[in-house]
């Protein structure tokens, strides 16, 4: 663990004593004054163990959550606090660097100079200052741009179970968007593998976008307190770029479910009764505290893309349901489509976006997207009949619909830049006009003579060969 963060004096130093240590839960007695909730208590050798006050037990005792390992902490150890919260570093000097929840560098370099510190617990901006835009963030990924367009200053979620490609899609979005994104990018890894963090850091360095990016990690092996607060640290950094420098921020979070999971672990450690399906009773509040800070002002916007792990592929799981409510676009990844080799495995019928409106996108884009959805939905309904009776038993019109749908499914596949080393296929960035044109021509049966395989893993429709 690096040195204790340099913090501004938050007031009088209050001394106390550790009276209980149970894993990450630490009880501390303060004979004189109780520190407020969310204060940071320091204890252990060289004051390296940091504990955040979670609740007041009585007029002299507090119960806190350790943000790092409690090994070496004993009953009777001295503890002290300035009644101030955990503070995160902010400033332009953070760009190109990688930090942990405390704001310590984890990239092997020294702490940057010329930085300020701010509390990680900030209220959302007032409703009067918020604005909603109707600007679309095009990504170069066909299925997303046509059917689930992303909002500038909005929140988009990538929902999927284990192994369906959430991290692959999010790294592709980073590749496609960070390069042309005018503002800053902040990547927040919550409870993810250190291998993914190392790969992402290396790839962003190779792509030349690291100088405009800050990376914050609370890794899978860290205590639940660190995983629970790392999102707040990243948000504080993002708010500095939005409010102080008036720069647009692209905030990428992988994975928001790990934030909920860390909260669930802490809730159990604190002895709270679990709610539905074992989640913490405070889940909705905790998620809203983080999500409501992601918003836009008239000067700048924070656009967020979040990966959301879905336990057992169940979209009715409380963690997924609560996250859905905060998002302007929900991209659902399907295990069935992944097993059929359709990558990215986006489910066009379950994914949705509030930006899919004719007045925002234009009539042509909207009508093509509707017709694509209708064609794919009809094909889904006909699958049972095809399985039982065969394709020949369908009417001529239904057969045409099936042929169009199968070609559209293949056209929505796309080779990614971030998977070139695995697939050997060079990545493709597809303009929205090319995507609309390709879908329109498939719907008009212009490719009925082409084999379906000619549309698989291509970019624009002009690459299809007979």
Short mmCIF file of N, CA, C and O in Angstrom, two decimals, residues 85-166:
data_model
loop_
_atom_site.label_atom_id
_atom_site.label_comp_id
_atom_site.label_asym_id
_atom_site.label_seq_id
_atom_site.Cartn_x
_atom_site.Cartn_y
_atom_site.Cartn_z
N UNK A 85 -14.02 13.09 4.68
CA UNK A 85 -14.24 11.88 3.88
C UNK A 85 -13.00 11.51 3.06
O UNK A 85 -12.02 12.27 3.03
N UNK A 86 -13.07 10.37 2.37
CA UNK A 86 -12.01 10.00 1.42
C UNK A 86 -12.01 11.03 0.29
O UNK A 86 -13.06 11.42 -0.20
N UNK A 87 -10.81 11.45 -0.10
CA UNK A 87 -10.70 12.45 -1.16
C UNK A 87 -9.96 11.86 -2.35
O UNK A 87 -9.02 11.08 -2.19
N UNK A 88 -10.40 12.26 -3.55
CA UNK A 88 -9.77 11.79 -4.79
C UNK A 88 -8.98 12.93 -5.41
O UNK A 88 -9.39 14.10 -5.34
N UNK A 89 -7.85 12.62 -6.07
CA UNK A 89 -7.09 13.68 -6.75
C UNK A 89 -7.82 14.11 -8.02
O UNK A 89 -8.46 13.30 -8.69
N UNK A 90 -7.75 15.40 -8.33
CA UNK A 90 -8.33 15.91 -9.58
C UNK A 90 -7.33 16.86 -10.22
O UNK A 90 -6.53 17.50 -9.53
N UNK A 91 -7.36 16.95 -11.53
CA UNK A 91 -6.46 17.86 -12.23
C UNK A 91 -6.03 17.29 -13.57
O UNK A 91 -6.14 16.09 -13.82
N UNK A 92 -5.55 18.15 -14.46
CA UNK A 92 -5.13 17.72 -15.79
C UNK A 92 -3.91 16.80 -15.73
O UNK A 92 -3.67 16.03 -16.66
N UNK A 93 -3.15 16.89 -14.62
CA UNK A 93 -1.94 16.05 -14.49
C UNK A 93 -2.27 14.57 -14.38
O UNK A 93 -1.38 13.72 -14.51
N UNK A 94 -3.56 14.22 -14.15
CA UNK A 94 -3.95 12.81 -14.03
C UNK A 94 -4.01 12.11 -15.38
O UNK A 94 -4.01 10.88 -15.45
N UNK A 95 -4.09 12.89 -16.46
CA UNK A 95 -4.28 12.30 -17.79
C UNK A 95 -3.11 11.37 -18.15
O UNK A 95 -1.95 11.69 -17.92
N UNK A 96 -3.47 10.23 -18.70
CA UNK A 96 -2.46 9.25 -19.11
C UNK A 96 -2.00 8.35 -17.98
O UNK A 96 -1.09 7.54 -18.17
N UNK A 97 -2.65 8.45 -16.81
CA UNK A 97 -2.20 7.70 -15.65
C UNK A 97 -3.25 6.70 -15.18
O UNK A 97 -4.41 6.73 -15.59
N UNK A 98 -2.84 5.80 -14.26
CA UNK A 98 -3.71 4.75 -13.74
C UNK A 98 -3.68 4.80 -12.20
O UNK A 98 -2.60 4.87 -11.61
N UNK A 99 -4.86 4.81 -11.57
CA UNK A 99 -4.95 4.99 -10.12
C UNK A 99 -5.83 3.93 -9.48
O UNK A 99 -6.63 3.26 -10.14
N UNK A 100 -5.71 3.83 -8.12
CA UNK A 100 -6.63 2.98 -7.37
C UNK A 100 -7.67 3.86 -6.68
O UNK A 100 -7.72 5.08 -6.88
N UNK A 101 -8.49 3.26 -5.81
CA UNK A 101 -9.60 3.98 -5.18
C UNK A 101 -9.12 5.17 -4.34
O UNK A 101 -9.82 6.17 -4.21
N UNK A 102 -7.90 5.10 -3.79
CA UNK A 102 -7.39 6.17 -2.94
C UNK A 102 -6.73 7.30 -3.75
O UNK A 102 -6.30 8.30 -3.18
N UNK A 103 -6.63 7.09 -5.06
CA UNK A 103 -5.95 8.08 -5.88
C UNK A 103 -4.45 7.87 -5.93
O UNK A 103 -3.69 8.75 -6.34
N UNK A 104 -3.98 6.67 -5.52
CA UNK A 104 -2.55 6.36 -5.62
C UNK A 104 -2.25 5.80 -7.01
O UNK A 104 -3.01 4.99 -7.52
N UNK A 105 -1.13 6.19 -7.61
CA UNK A 105 -0.77 5.64 -8.92
C UNK A 105 -0.48 4.14 -8.82
O UNK A 105 0.16 3.69 -7.86
N UNK A 106 -0.98 3.36 -9.78
CA UNK A 106 -0.69 1.92 -9.82
C UNK A 106 -0.03 1.55 -11.15
O UNK A 106 -0.09 0.40 -11.58
N UNK A 107 0.58 2.57 -11.79
CA UNK A 107 1.25 2.30 -13.07
C UNK A 107 2.77 2.35 -12.92
O UNK A 107 3.50 2.42 -13.90
N UNK A 108 3.26 2.34 -11.65
CA UNK A 108 4.70 2.31 -11.41
C UNK A 108 5.38 3.65 -11.53
O UNK A 108 6.61 3.73 -11.47
N UNK A 109 4.60 4.72 -11.69
CA UNK A 109 5.19 6.07 -11.82
C UNK A 109 4.87 6.89 -10.57
O UNK A 109 4.00 6.52 -9.77
N UNK A 110 5.57 8.01 -10.41
CA UNK A 110 5.37 8.85 -9.23
C UNK A 110 4.04 9.59 -9.30
O UNK A 110 3.46 9.78 -10.38
N UNK A 111 3.58 10.01 -8.12
CA UNK A 111 2.34 10.79 -8.04
C UNK A 111 2.54 12.11 -8.78
O UNK A 111 3.55 12.81 -8.56
N UNK A 112 1.61 12.47 -9.68
CA UNK A 112 1.79 13.74 -10.40
C UNK A 112 1.68 14.94 -9.46
O UNK A 112 1.01 14.86 -8.43
N UNK A 113 2.35 16.02 -9.83
CA UNK A 113 2.26 17.25 -9.02
C UNK A 113 1.13 18.11 -9.58
O UNK A 113 0.48 17.76 -10.57
N UNK A 114 0.89 19.23 -8.94
CA UNK A 114 -0.15 20.18 -9.38
C UNK A 114 -1.53 19.54 -9.46
O UNK A 114 -2.21 19.62 -10.48
N UNK A 115 -1.91 18.87 -8.38
CA UNK A 115 -3.26 18.30 -8.33
C UNK A 115 -3.94 18.78 -7.06
O UNK A 115 -3.30 19.17 -6.09
N UNK A 116 -5.25 18.73 -7.10
CA UNK A 116 -6.07 19.12 -5.95
C UNK A 116 -6.77 17.86 -5.45
O UNK A 116 -6.77 16.83 -6.13
N UNK A 117 -7.38 17.93 -4.27
CA UNK A 117 -8.13 16.78 -3.73
C UNK A 117 -9.55 17.21 -3.42
O UNK A 117 -9.78 18.29 -2.89
N UNK A 118 -10.50 16.33 -3.76
CA UNK A 118 -11.91 16.61 -3.49
C UNK A 118 -12.58 15.37 -2.90
O UNK A 118 -12.21 14.25 -3.23
N UNK A 119 -13.60 15.60 -2.08
CA UNK A 119 -14.35 14.49 -1.49
C UNK A 119 -14.99 13.66 -2.60
O UNK A 119 -15.50 14.20 -3.58
N UNK A 120 -14.96 12.34 -2.42
CA UNK A 120 -15.59 11.48 -3.44
C UNK A 120 -17.11 11.49 -3.30
O UNK A 120 -17.82 10.97 -4.16
N UNK A 121 -17.62 12.05 -2.20
CA UNK A 121 -19.08 12.10 -1.98
C UNK A 121 -19.60 13.48 -2.36
O UNK A 121 -19.56 14.41 -1.57
N UNK A 122 -20.03 13.61 -3.60
CA UNK A 122 -20.54 14.89 -4.10
C UNK A 122 -22.02 14.74 -4.45
O UNK A 122 -22.44 13.70 -4.95
N UNK A 123 -22.82 15.78 -4.22
CA UNK A 123 -24.23 15.69 -4.64
C UNK A 123 -24.33 15.82 -6.15
O UNK A 123 -23.45 16.42 -6.79
N UNK A 124 -25.38 15.28 -6.76
CA UNK A 124 -25.58 15.48 -8.21
C UNK A 124 -25.83 16.97 -8.47
O UNK A 124 -26.24 17.71 -7.57
N UNK A 125 -25.57 17.42 -9.71
CA UNK A 125 -25.84 18.83 -10.02
C UNK A 125 -27.34 19.08 -9.97
O UNK A 125 -28.15 18.18 -10.20
N UNK A 126 -27.71 20.33 -9.67
CA UNK A 126 -29.13 20.66 -9.50
C UNK A 126 -29.89 20.45 -10.81
O UNK A 126 -29.33 20.61 -11.89
N UNK A 127 -31.15 20.15 -10.68
CA UNK A 127 -31.99 19.90 -11.87
C UNK A 127 -32.03 21.12 -12.79
O UNK A 127 -32.09 20.99 -14.01
N UNK A 128 -31.98 22.32 -12.20
CA UNK A 128 -32.06 23.54 -13.01
C UNK A 128 -30.85 23.69 -13.93
O UNK A 128 -30.94 24.33 -14.98
N UNK A 129 -29.71 23.09 -13.56
CA UNK A 129 -28.48 23.21 -14.38
C UNK A 129 -28.37 22.09 -15.42
O UNK A 129 -27.53 22.14 -16.30
N UNK A 130 -29.19 21.07 -15.29
CA UNK A 130 -29.07 19.92 -16.20
C UNK A 130 -29.73 20.23 -17.53
O UNK A 130 -30.71 20.96 -17.60
N UNK A 131 -29.18 19.63 -18.57
CA UNK A 131 -29.83 19.73 -19.88
C UNK A 131 -29.87 18.34 -20.51
O UNK A 131 -29.07 17.47 -20.17
N UNK A 132 -30.82 18.14 -21.38
CA UNK A 132 -30.85 16.90 -22.17
C UNK A 132 -30.61 17.29 -23.62
O UNK A 132 -31.19 18.25 -24.11
N UNK A 133 -29.72 16.56 -24.26
CA UNK A 133 -29.40 16.89 -25.65
C UNK A 133 -30.08 15.88 -26.58
O UNK A 133 -30.56 14.85 -26.13
N UNK A 134 -30.09 16.21 -27.84
CA UNK A 134 -30.61 15.27 -28.83
C UNK A 134 -29.50 14.94 -29.83
O UNK A 134 -29.76 14.65 -30.99
N UNK A 135 -28.27 15.00 -29.34
CA UNK A 135 -27.12 14.64 -30.17
C UNK A 135 -26.87 13.15 -30.06
O UNK A 135 -26.92 12.58 -28.95
N UNK A 136 -26.58 12.51 -31.19
CA UNK A 136 -26.32 11.07 -31.19
C UNK A 136 -24.82 10.83 -31.28
O UNK A 136 -24.10 11.54 -31.98
N UNK A 137 -24.37 9.83 -30.57
CA UNK A 137 -22.96 9.43 -30.51
C UNK A 137 -22.81 8.21 -31.41
O UNK A 137 -23.16 7.11 -31.01
N UNK A 138 -22.36 8.38 -32.66
CA UNK A 138 -22.23 7.22 -33.54
C UNK A 138 -20.92 6.49 -33.26
O UNK A 138 -19.87 7.11 -33.08
N UNK A 139 -20.99 5.15 -33.25
CA UNK A 139 -19.87 4.33 -32.77
C UNK A 139 -19.12 3.59 -33.88
O UNK A 139 -18.04 3.07 -33.65
N UNK A 140 -19.73 3.49 -35.07
CA UNK A 140 -19.10 2.70 -36.14
C UNK A 140 -19.47 1.23 -36.07
O UNK A 140 -19.03 0.43 -36.90
N UNK A 141 -20.29 0.85 -35.08
CA UNK A 141 -20.77 -0.54 -34.97
C UNK A 141 -22.20 -0.57 -35.52
O UNK A 141 -23.10 0.11 -34.99
N UNK A 142 -22.42 -1.35 -36.57
CA UNK A 142 -23.67 -1.30 -37.33
C UNK A 142 -24.92 -1.50 -36.47
O UNK A 142 -25.86 -0.70 -36.52
N UNK A 143 -24.94 -2.59 -35.70
CA UNK A 143 -26.15 -2.94 -34.94
C UNK A 143 -26.48 -1.87 -33.90
O UNK A 143 -27.67 -1.58 -33.67
N UNK A 144 -25.46 -1.26 -33.29
CA UNK A 144 -25.70 -0.23 -32.27
C UNK A 144 -26.19 1.06 -32.93
O UNK A 144 -27.21 1.64 -32.52
N UNK A 145 -25.50 1.51 -33.99
CA UNK A 145 -25.85 2.79 -34.61
C UNK A 145 -27.24 2.77 -35.23
O UNK A 145 -27.95 3.79 -35.21
N UNK A 146 -27.66 1.65 -35.80
CA UNK A 146 -28.98 1.60 -36.46
C UNK A 146 -30.10 1.42 -35.45
O UNK A 146 -31.09 2.14 -35.48
N UNK A 147 -29.96 0.44 -34.54
CA UNK A 147 -31.09 0.03 -33.69
C UNK A 147 -31.04 0.60 -32.27
O UNK A 147 -32.08 0.73 -31.63
N UNK A 148 -29.85 0.88 -31.75
CA UNK A 148 -29.74 1.36 -30.36
C UNK A 148 -28.80 2.57 -30.32
O UNK A 148 -27.76 2.53 -29.66
N UNK A 149 -29.13 3.66 -31.02
CA UNK A 149 -28.21 4.81 -31.05
C UNK A 149 -27.97 5.38 -29.66
O UNK A 149 -28.88 5.44 -28.84
N UNK A 150 -26.71 5.77 -29.41
CA UNK A 150 -26.33 6.27 -28.09
C UNK A 150 -26.49 7.79 -28.03
O UNK A 150 -26.28 8.49 -29.01
N UNK A 151 -26.85 8.28 -26.86
CA UNK A 151 -27.09 9.70 -26.64
C UNK A 151 -25.83 10.37 -26.09
O UNK A 151 -25.22 9.85 -25.16
N UNK A 152 -25.46 11.52 -26.66
CA UNK A 152 -24.37 12.30 -26.07
C UNK A 152 -24.87 12.86 -24.75
O UNK A 152 -25.89 13.52 -24.68
N UNK A 153 -24.13 12.57 -23.68
CA UNK A 153 -24.56 12.98 -22.34
C UNK A 153 -25.54 12.01 -21.71
O UNK A 153 -26.10 12.29 -20.65
N UNK A 154 -25.73 10.85 -22.35
CA UNK A 154 -26.64 9.85 -21.79
C UNK A 154 -25.87 8.70 -21.17
O UNK A 154 -24.64 8.71 -21.06
N UNK A 155 -26.63 7.69 -20.73
CA UNK A 155 -26.03 6.50 -20.12
C UNK A 155 -26.48 5.28 -20.91
O UNK A 155 -27.68 5.08 -21.11
N UNK A 156 -25.52 4.50 -21.36
CA UNK A 156 -25.84 3.28 -22.12
C UNK A 156 -25.32 2.08 -21.34
O UNK A 156 -24.23 2.14 -20.76
N UNK A 157 -26.08 1.01 -21.32
CA UNK A 157 -25.68 -0.21 -20.61
C UNK A 157 -25.51 -1.37 -21.57
O UNK A 157 -26.30 -1.53 -22.51
N UNK A 158 -24.45 -2.17 -21.34
CA UNK A 158 -24.23 -3.41 -22.12
C UNK A 158 -24.56 -4.57 -21.19
O UNK A 158 -23.80 -4.87 -20.27
N UNK A 159 -25.71 -5.20 -21.42
CA UNK A 159 -26.17 -6.26 -20.54
C UNK A 159 -25.84 -7.63 -21.12
O UNK A 159 -26.04 -7.86 -22.31
N UNK A 160 -25.35 -8.52 -20.28
CA UNK A 160 -25.08 -9.88 -20.77
C UNK A 160 -24.52 -10.75 -19.67
O UNK A 160 -23.94 -10.26 -18.70
N UNK A 161 -24.70 -12.06 -19.82
CA UNK A 161 -24.14 -13.01 -18.87
C UNK A 161 -22.64 -13.18 -19.08
O UNK A 161 -22.01 -12.41 -19.81
N UNK A 162 -22.10 -14.20 -18.45
CA UNK A 162 -20.65 -14.42 -18.54
C UNK A 162 -20.27 -14.92 -19.93
O UNK A 162 -20.90 -15.83 -20.46
N UNK A 163 -19.26 -14.31 -20.52
CA UNK A 163 -18.69 -14.83 -21.76
C UNK A 163 -19.43 -14.53 -23.04
O UNK A 163 -19.23 -15.19 -24.05
N UNK A 164 -20.32 -13.50 -23.04
CA UNK A 164 -21.03 -13.17 -24.29
C UNK A 164 -20.43 -11.96 -25.00
O UNK A 164 -20.90 -11.56 -26.05
N UNK A 165 -19.39 -11.35 -24.41
CA UNK A 165 -18.66 -10.31 -25.13
C UNK A 165 -18.85 -8.89 -24.65
O UNK A 165 -18.63 -7.96 -25.43
N UNK A 166 -19.22 -8.67 -23.38
CA UNK A 166 -19.41 -7.30 -22.89
C UNK A 166 -18.10 -6.51 -22.93
O UNK A 166 -18.06 -5.39 -23.43
#
